[in-house]
Short mmCIF file of C-alpha atoms and ligand atoms in Angstrom, two decimals:
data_model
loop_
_atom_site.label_atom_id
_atom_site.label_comp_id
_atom_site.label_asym_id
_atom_site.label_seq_id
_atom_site.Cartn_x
_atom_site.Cartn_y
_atom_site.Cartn_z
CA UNK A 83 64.83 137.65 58.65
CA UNK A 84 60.90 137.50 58.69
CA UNK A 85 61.65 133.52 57.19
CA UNK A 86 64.28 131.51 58.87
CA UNK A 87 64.96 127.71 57.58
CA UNK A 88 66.51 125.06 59.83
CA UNK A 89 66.82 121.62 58.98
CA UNK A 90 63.32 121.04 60.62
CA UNK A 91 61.08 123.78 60.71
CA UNK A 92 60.46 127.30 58.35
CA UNK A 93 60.06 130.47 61.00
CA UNK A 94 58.19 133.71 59.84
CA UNK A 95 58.27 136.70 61.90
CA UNK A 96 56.95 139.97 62.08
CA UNK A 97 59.16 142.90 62.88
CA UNK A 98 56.29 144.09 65.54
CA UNK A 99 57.23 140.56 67.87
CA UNK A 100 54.41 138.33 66.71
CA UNK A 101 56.37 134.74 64.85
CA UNK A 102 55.10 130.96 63.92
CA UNK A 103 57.21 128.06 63.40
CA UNK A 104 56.04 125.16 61.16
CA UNK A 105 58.04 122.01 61.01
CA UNK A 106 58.00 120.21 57.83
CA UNK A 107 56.77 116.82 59.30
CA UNK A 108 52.92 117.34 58.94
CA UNK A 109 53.04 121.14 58.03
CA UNK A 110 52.50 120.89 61.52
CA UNK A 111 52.71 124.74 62.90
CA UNK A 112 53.93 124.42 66.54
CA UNK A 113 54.25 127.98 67.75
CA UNK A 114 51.95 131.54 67.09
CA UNK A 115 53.21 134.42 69.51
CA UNK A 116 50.82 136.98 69.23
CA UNK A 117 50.06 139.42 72.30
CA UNK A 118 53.21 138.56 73.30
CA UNK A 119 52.82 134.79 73.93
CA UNK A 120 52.78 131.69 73.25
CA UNK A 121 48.61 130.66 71.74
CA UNK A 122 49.54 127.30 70.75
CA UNK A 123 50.27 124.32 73.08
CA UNK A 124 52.88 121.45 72.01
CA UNK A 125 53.29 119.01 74.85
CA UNK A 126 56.64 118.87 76.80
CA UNK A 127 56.89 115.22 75.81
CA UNK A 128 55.74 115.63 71.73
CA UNK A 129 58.07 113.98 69.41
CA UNK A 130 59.38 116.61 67.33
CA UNK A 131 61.93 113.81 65.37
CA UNK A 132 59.46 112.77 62.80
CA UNK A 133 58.63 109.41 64.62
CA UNK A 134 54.95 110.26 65.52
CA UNK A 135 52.71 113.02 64.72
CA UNK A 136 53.32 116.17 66.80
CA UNK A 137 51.19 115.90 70.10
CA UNK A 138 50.30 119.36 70.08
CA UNK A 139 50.35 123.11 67.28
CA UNK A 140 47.88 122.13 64.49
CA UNK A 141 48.61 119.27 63.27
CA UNK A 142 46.42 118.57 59.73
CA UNK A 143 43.88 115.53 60.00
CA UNK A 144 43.38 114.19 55.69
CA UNK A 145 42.27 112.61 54.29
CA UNK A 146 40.09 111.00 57.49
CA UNK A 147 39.60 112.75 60.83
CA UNK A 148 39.21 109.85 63.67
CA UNK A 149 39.49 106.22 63.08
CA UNK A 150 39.01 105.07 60.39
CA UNK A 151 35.63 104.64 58.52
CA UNK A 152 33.82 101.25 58.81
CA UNK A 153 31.32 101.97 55.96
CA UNK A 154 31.27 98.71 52.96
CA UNK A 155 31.35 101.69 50.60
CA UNK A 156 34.17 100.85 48.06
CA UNK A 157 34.69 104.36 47.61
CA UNK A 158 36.14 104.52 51.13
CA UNK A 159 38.11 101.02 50.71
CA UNK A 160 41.40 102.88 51.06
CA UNK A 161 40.21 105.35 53.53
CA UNK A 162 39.16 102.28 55.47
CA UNK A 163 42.72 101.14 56.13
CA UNK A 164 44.63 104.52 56.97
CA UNK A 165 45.65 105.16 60.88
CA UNK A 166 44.13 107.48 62.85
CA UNK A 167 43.58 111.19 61.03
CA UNK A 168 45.57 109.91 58.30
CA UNK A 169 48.46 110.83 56.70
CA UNK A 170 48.83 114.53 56.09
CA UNK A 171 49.90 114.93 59.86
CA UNK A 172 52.97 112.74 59.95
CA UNK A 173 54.68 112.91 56.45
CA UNK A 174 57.55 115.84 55.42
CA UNK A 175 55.41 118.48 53.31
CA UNK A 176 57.96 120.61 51.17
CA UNK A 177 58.29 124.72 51.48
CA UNK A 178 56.84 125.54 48.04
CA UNK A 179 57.20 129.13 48.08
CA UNK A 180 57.36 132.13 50.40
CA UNK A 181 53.83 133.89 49.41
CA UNK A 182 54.07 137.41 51.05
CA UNK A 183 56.83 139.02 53.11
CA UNK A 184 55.35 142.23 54.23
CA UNK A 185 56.31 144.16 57.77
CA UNK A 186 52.63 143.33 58.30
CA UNK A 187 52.01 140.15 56.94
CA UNK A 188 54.22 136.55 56.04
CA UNK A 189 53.03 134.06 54.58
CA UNK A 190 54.66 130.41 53.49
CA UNK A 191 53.13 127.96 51.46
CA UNK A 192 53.92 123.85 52.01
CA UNK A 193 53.01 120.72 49.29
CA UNK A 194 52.57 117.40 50.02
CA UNK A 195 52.14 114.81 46.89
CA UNK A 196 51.75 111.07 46.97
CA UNK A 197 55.04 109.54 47.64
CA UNK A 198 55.82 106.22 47.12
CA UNK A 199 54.60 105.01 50.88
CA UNK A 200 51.34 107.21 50.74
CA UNK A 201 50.33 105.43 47.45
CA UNK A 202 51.18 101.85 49.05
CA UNK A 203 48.39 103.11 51.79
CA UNK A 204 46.00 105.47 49.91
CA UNK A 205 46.78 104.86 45.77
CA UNK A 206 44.54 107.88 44.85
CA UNK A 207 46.06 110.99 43.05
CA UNK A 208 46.08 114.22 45.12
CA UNK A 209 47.75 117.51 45.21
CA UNK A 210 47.45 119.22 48.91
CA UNK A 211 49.08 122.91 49.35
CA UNK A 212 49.07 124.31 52.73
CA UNK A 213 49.41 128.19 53.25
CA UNK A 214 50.36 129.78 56.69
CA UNK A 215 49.83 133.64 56.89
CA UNK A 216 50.76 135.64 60.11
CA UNK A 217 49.30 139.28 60.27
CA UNK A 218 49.66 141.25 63.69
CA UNK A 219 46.53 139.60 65.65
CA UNK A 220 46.07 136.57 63.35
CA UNK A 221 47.29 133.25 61.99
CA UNK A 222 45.55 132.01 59.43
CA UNK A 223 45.84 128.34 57.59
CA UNK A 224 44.34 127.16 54.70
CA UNK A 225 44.23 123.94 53.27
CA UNK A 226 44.03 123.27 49.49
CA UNK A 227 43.36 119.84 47.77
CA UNK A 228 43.26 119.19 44.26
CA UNK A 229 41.98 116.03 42.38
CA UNK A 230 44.42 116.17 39.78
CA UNK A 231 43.60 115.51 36.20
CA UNK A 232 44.42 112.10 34.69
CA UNK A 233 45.90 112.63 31.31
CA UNK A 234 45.25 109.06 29.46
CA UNK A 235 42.69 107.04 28.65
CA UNK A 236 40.33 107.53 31.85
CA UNK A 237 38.41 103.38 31.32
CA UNK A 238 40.31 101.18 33.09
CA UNK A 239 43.46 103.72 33.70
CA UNK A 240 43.58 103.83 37.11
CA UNK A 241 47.30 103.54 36.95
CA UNK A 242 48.08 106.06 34.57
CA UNK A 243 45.83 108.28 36.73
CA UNK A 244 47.95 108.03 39.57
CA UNK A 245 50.96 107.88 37.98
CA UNK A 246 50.17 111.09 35.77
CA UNK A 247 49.55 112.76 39.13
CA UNK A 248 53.14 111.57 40.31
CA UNK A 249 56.18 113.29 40.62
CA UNK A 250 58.34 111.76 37.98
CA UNK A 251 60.69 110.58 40.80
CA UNK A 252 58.07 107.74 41.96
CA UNK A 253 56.49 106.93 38.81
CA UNK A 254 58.43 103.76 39.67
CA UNK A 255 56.11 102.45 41.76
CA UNK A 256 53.27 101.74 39.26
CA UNK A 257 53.42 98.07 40.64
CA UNK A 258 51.85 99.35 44.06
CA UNK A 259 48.66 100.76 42.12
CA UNK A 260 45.47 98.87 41.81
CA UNK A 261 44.77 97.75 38.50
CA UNK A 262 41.30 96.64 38.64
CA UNK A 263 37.90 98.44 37.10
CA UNK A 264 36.46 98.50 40.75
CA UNK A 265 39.61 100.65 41.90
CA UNK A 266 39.43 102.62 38.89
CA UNK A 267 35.95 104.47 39.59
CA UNK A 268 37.14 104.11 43.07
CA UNK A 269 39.72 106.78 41.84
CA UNK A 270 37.79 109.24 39.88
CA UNK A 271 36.39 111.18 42.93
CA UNK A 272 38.57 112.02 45.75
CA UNK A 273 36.44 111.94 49.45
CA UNK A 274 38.22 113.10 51.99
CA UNK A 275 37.70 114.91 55.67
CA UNK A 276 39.63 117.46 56.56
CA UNK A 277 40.40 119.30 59.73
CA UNK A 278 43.20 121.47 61.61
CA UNK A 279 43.56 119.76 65.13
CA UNK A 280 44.38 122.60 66.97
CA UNK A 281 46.07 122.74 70.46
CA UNK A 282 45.42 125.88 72.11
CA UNK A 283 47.26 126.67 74.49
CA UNK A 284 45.53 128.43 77.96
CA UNK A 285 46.29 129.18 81.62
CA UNK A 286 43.70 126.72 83.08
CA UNK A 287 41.33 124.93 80.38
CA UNK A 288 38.72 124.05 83.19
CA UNK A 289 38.09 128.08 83.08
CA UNK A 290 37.55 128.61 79.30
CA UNK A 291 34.29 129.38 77.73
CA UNK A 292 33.71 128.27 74.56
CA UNK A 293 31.00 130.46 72.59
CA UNK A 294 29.16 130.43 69.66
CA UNK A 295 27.40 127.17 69.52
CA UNK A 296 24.04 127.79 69.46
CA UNK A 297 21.11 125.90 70.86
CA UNK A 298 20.01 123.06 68.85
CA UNK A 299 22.93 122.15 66.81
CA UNK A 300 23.00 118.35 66.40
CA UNK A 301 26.92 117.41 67.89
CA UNK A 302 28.38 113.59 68.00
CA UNK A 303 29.02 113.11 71.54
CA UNK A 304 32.16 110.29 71.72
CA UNK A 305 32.30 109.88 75.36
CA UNK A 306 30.31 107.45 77.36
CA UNK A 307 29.20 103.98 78.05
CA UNK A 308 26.91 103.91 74.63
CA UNK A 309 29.43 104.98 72.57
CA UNK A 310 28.90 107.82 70.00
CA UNK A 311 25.92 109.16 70.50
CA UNK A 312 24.30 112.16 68.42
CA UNK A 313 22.54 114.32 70.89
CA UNK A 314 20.83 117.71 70.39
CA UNK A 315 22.79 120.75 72.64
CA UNK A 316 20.80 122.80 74.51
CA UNK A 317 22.31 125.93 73.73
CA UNK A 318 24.95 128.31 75.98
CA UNK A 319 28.71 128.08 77.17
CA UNK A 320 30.36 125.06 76.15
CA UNK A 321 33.46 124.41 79.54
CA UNK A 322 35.43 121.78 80.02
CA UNK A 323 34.09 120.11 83.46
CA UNK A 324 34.64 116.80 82.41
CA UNK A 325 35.68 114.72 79.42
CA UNK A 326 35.01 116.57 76.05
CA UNK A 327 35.26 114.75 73.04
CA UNK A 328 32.18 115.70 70.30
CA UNK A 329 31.69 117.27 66.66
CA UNK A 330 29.25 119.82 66.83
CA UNK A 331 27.90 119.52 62.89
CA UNK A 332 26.83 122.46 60.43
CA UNK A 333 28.10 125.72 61.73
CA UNK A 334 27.05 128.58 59.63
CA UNK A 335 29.52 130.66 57.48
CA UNK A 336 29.31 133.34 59.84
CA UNK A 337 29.46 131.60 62.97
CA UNK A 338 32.70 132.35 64.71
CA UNK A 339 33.70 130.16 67.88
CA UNK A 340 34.71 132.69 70.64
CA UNK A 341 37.16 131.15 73.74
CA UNK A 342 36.83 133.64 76.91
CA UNK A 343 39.09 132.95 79.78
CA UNK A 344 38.65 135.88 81.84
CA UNK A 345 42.06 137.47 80.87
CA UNK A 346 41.73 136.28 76.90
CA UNK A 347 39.59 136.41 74.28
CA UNK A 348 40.17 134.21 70.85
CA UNK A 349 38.15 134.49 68.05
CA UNK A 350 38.05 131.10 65.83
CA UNK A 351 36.72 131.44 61.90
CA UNK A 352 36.26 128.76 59.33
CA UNK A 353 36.19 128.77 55.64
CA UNK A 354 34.41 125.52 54.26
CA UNK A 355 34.72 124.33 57.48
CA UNK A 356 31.27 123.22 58.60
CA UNK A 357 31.82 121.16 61.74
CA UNK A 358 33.69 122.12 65.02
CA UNK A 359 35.23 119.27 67.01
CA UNK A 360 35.76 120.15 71.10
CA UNK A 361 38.41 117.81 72.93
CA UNK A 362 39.92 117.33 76.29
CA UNK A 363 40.23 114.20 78.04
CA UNK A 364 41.48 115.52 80.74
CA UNK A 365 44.01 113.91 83.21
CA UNK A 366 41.84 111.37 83.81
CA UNK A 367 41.16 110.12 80.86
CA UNK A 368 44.05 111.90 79.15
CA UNK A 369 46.72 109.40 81.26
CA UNK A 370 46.95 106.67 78.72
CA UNK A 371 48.44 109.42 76.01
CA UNK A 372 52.18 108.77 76.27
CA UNK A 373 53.36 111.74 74.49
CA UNK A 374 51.39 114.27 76.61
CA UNK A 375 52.82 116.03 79.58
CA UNK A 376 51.95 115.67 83.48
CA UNK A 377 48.90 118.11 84.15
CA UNK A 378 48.92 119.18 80.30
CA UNK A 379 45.38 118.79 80.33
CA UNK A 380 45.02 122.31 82.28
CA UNK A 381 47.62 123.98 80.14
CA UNK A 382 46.41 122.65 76.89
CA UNK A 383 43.54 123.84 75.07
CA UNK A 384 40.17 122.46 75.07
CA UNK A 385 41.26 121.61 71.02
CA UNK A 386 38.65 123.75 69.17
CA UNK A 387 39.11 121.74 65.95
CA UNK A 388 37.14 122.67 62.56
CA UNK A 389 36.66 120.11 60.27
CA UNK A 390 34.66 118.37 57.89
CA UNK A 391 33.61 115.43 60.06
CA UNK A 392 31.50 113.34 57.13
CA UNK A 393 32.84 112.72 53.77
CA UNK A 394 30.89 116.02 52.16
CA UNK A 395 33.68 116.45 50.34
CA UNK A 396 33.79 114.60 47.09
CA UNK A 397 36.01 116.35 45.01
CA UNK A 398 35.32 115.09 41.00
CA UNK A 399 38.79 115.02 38.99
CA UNK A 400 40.15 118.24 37.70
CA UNK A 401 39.47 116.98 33.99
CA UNK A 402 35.76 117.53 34.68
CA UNK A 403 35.68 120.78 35.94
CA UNK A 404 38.97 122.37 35.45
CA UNK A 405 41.04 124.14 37.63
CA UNK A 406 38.65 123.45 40.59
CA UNK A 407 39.83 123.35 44.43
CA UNK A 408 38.38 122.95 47.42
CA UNK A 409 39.88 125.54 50.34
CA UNK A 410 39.60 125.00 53.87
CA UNK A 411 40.15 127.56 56.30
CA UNK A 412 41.17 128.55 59.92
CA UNK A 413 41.59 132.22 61.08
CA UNK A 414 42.85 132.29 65.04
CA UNK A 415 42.42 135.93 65.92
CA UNK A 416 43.23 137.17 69.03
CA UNK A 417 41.28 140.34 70.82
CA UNK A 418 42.58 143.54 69.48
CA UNK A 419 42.79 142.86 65.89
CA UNK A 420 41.19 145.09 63.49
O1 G6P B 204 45.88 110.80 69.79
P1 G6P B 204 45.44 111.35 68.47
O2 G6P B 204 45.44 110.31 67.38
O3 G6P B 204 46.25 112.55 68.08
O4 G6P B 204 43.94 111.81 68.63
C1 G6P B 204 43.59 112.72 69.61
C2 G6P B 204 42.08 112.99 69.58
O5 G6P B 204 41.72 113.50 68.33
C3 G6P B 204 40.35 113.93 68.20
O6 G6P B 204 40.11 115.07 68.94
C4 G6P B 204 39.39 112.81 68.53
O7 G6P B 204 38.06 113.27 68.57
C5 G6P B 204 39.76 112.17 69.83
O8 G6P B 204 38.94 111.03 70.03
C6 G6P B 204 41.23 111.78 69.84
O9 G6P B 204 41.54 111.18 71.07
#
C-alpha cells in the first residue's frame, strides 16, 4: 500500500524502497528514506504523543517563526502572544486527500482550520493546506495559506469574518472573537512567517558543508553576548564549529543550499522562501533541550530551515483578490536525482 493510516501518522511509499511518514500532530513529517536511509533526524527522546511539538522531521513554524514579535504594531497584537513558532507545529492537521499515487510519485495533502483553541489564541480566519510529495530522490512540502473571504458586512464584522471562515462545528465560539473596530482591520490582512524547521539527519554535523550562501548576504546572527546582531557574511562554506543559530535573509529564486559531507550530497530548494535559517547548538549549548538525545547534536542536522523570517507576507482577504494563495516551498533532493 503506497498510503498506510495508523491512528497517528499517514505513510506513503514508493514501490522502488524510498517512504515518509507524517504524523497528524503538526503535519509534522518524521521520516524520508531515500538512498536507502533515513535523511531526517527525530530525537530518541521527541514526544511523539501530541504533548509537545515533535523535536525533530519538519515540523511547520506559522504563523511566527521564533519568539514572539515585540513590535506595538496592532496588526501583530495576536501574533504577539503565541508560543514559540506558533501553532501549526503542535495541533492535529486532518488528511484531506491523497493527491497522486503513482509507482513514481505519492503525494498526501493535510488541512488545518481554526479550531476553537487556535481562535482563543490567534482569532484571525485562515485556511492552511499542507502537501507532501515523495518522488524517487525527492521530498517535497509545500505550504498553502489562504485568507479566507468574509461573507457579511466587512465594517465592524470581525466576528462574522471569523466565524464565516469556521467550520460549522465551532461557530459556537463566537464569544471568544474580538468585537471591537481596532480588531476588525486587525483581521482584514493576514501576516504571518512561515518556515519548515527541518532536522536533517547526518553522520557527524561538525563535518557538513553548507553551500550556497554567497558573500555579502546580510544574516541575523542570534548567538552571543549582544544579542541578535545583523552582520554581513563574508562569503564561502558555512560548518558547524560552534554554536549556529542565524537567518541568512533574501536568497535568490535560484539559489539552492547544497549540504556536502564527504559521503552525501543534499540539494535544498525554496519556493517563496526567501530566508534560510542555520541551527545547531550543539551539546553545549544544546544541554538545556529536554527532549533531545545524548550527543544528538552530531547526529542531527545543522537544521537548514527556509523561511520567511519578517512579516513580508501580508496576505489581503480572498474577497479582494479572489482565489489568491500564497505557496511556500521545500524540495530536499538527494544526489542522483534527475
Ligand atoms: O526548541 P524549539 O522551540 O523547537 O526551537 C528550536 C530553535 O528553533 C530555531 O532554529 C531558532 O532559531 C532557535 O533559536 C531555536 O532554539
Amino acid at each position: 500500500m503506497p498510503v498506510n493510516k495508523t491512528a497517528r501518522t499517514v505513510q506513503i511509499s514508493l514501490p522502488s524502497g524510498e517512504s515518509a511518514e507524517i504524523y497528524y500532530y503538526g503535519a509534522t513529517v518524521t521520516s524520508w528514506i531515500a538512498g536507502g536511509k533515513e535523511r531526517l533526524f527525530v530525537s530518541g527522546k521527541a514526544a511523539l504523543d501530541g504533548s509537545k511539538p515533535i523535536r525533530g522531521g519538519i515540523p511547520i513554524c506559522w504563523p511566527i517563526f521564533g519568539p514572539p514579535p515585540k513590535e506595538a504594531d496592532a496588526s501583530l497584537q495576536y501574533h504577539a502572544k503565541l508560543s514559540q513558532h506558533g501553532f501549526a507545529r503542535n495541533h492535529n492537521w486532518t488528511l484531506d486527500h491523497v493527491v497522486m499515487d503513482r509507482p513514481t510519485g505519492v503525494s498526501v495533502k493535510f488541512t488545518l482550520d481554526p479550531t476553537p483553541e487556535i481562535i482563543s489564541i490567534f482569532p484571525h480566519p485562515f485556511h492552511l493546506s499542507y502537501v507532501v510529495t515523495l518522488t524517487k530522490h525527492e521530498l517535497s512540502t509545500d505550504l498553502h495559506v489562504v485568507n479566507p473571504s468574509p461573507t457579511k458586512s466587512l465594517t465592524g464584522a470581525v466576528s462574522a469574518a471569523i466565524t464565516s471562515a469556521l467550520p460549522a462545528s465551532v461557530v459556537g465560539s463566537e464569544s471568544k472573537v474580538p468585537q471591537s473596530a481596532a480588531d476588525d482591520a486587525a483581521h482584514h490582512e493576514l501576516k504571518f512567517q512561515a518556515l519548515f524547521h527541518t532536522y536533517l539527519a547526518v553522520s557527524d554535523a561538525s563535518r557538513v558543508k553548507i553551500k550556497g550562501l554567497k558573500q555579502g548576504l546580510t544574516y541575523l546572527d542570534k548567538v552571543g553576548p549582544q544579542g541578535w546582531t545583523e552582520r554581513t557574511w563574508q562569503g564561502g562554506d558555512l560548518v558547524i564549529d560552534k554554536q549556529v543559530d542565524r537567518v541568512y535573509y533574501g536568497l535568490g529564486k535560484h539559489e539552492d543550499v547544497v549540504l556536502e559531507d564527504g559521503e552525501d550530497k543534499l540539494t535544498v530548494h525554496r519556493v517563496e522562501l526567501t530566508d534560510v535559517t542555520t541551527w545547531n547548538p550543539t551539546a553545549e549549548a544544546g544541554a538545556g533541550i529536554a527532549d533531545m538525545e545524548p550527543n544528538g547534536w552530531v547526529r542531527l542536522l545543522l537544521a537548514v530551515n527556509l523561511g520567511a523570517f519578517s512579516y513580508l507576507t501580508l496576505l489581503p482577504p480572498s474577497y479582494r483578490t479572489p482565489g489568491q494563495e500564497w505557496i511556500g516551498q521545500q524540495v530536499l533532493k538527494i544526489a542522483g536525482g534527475a
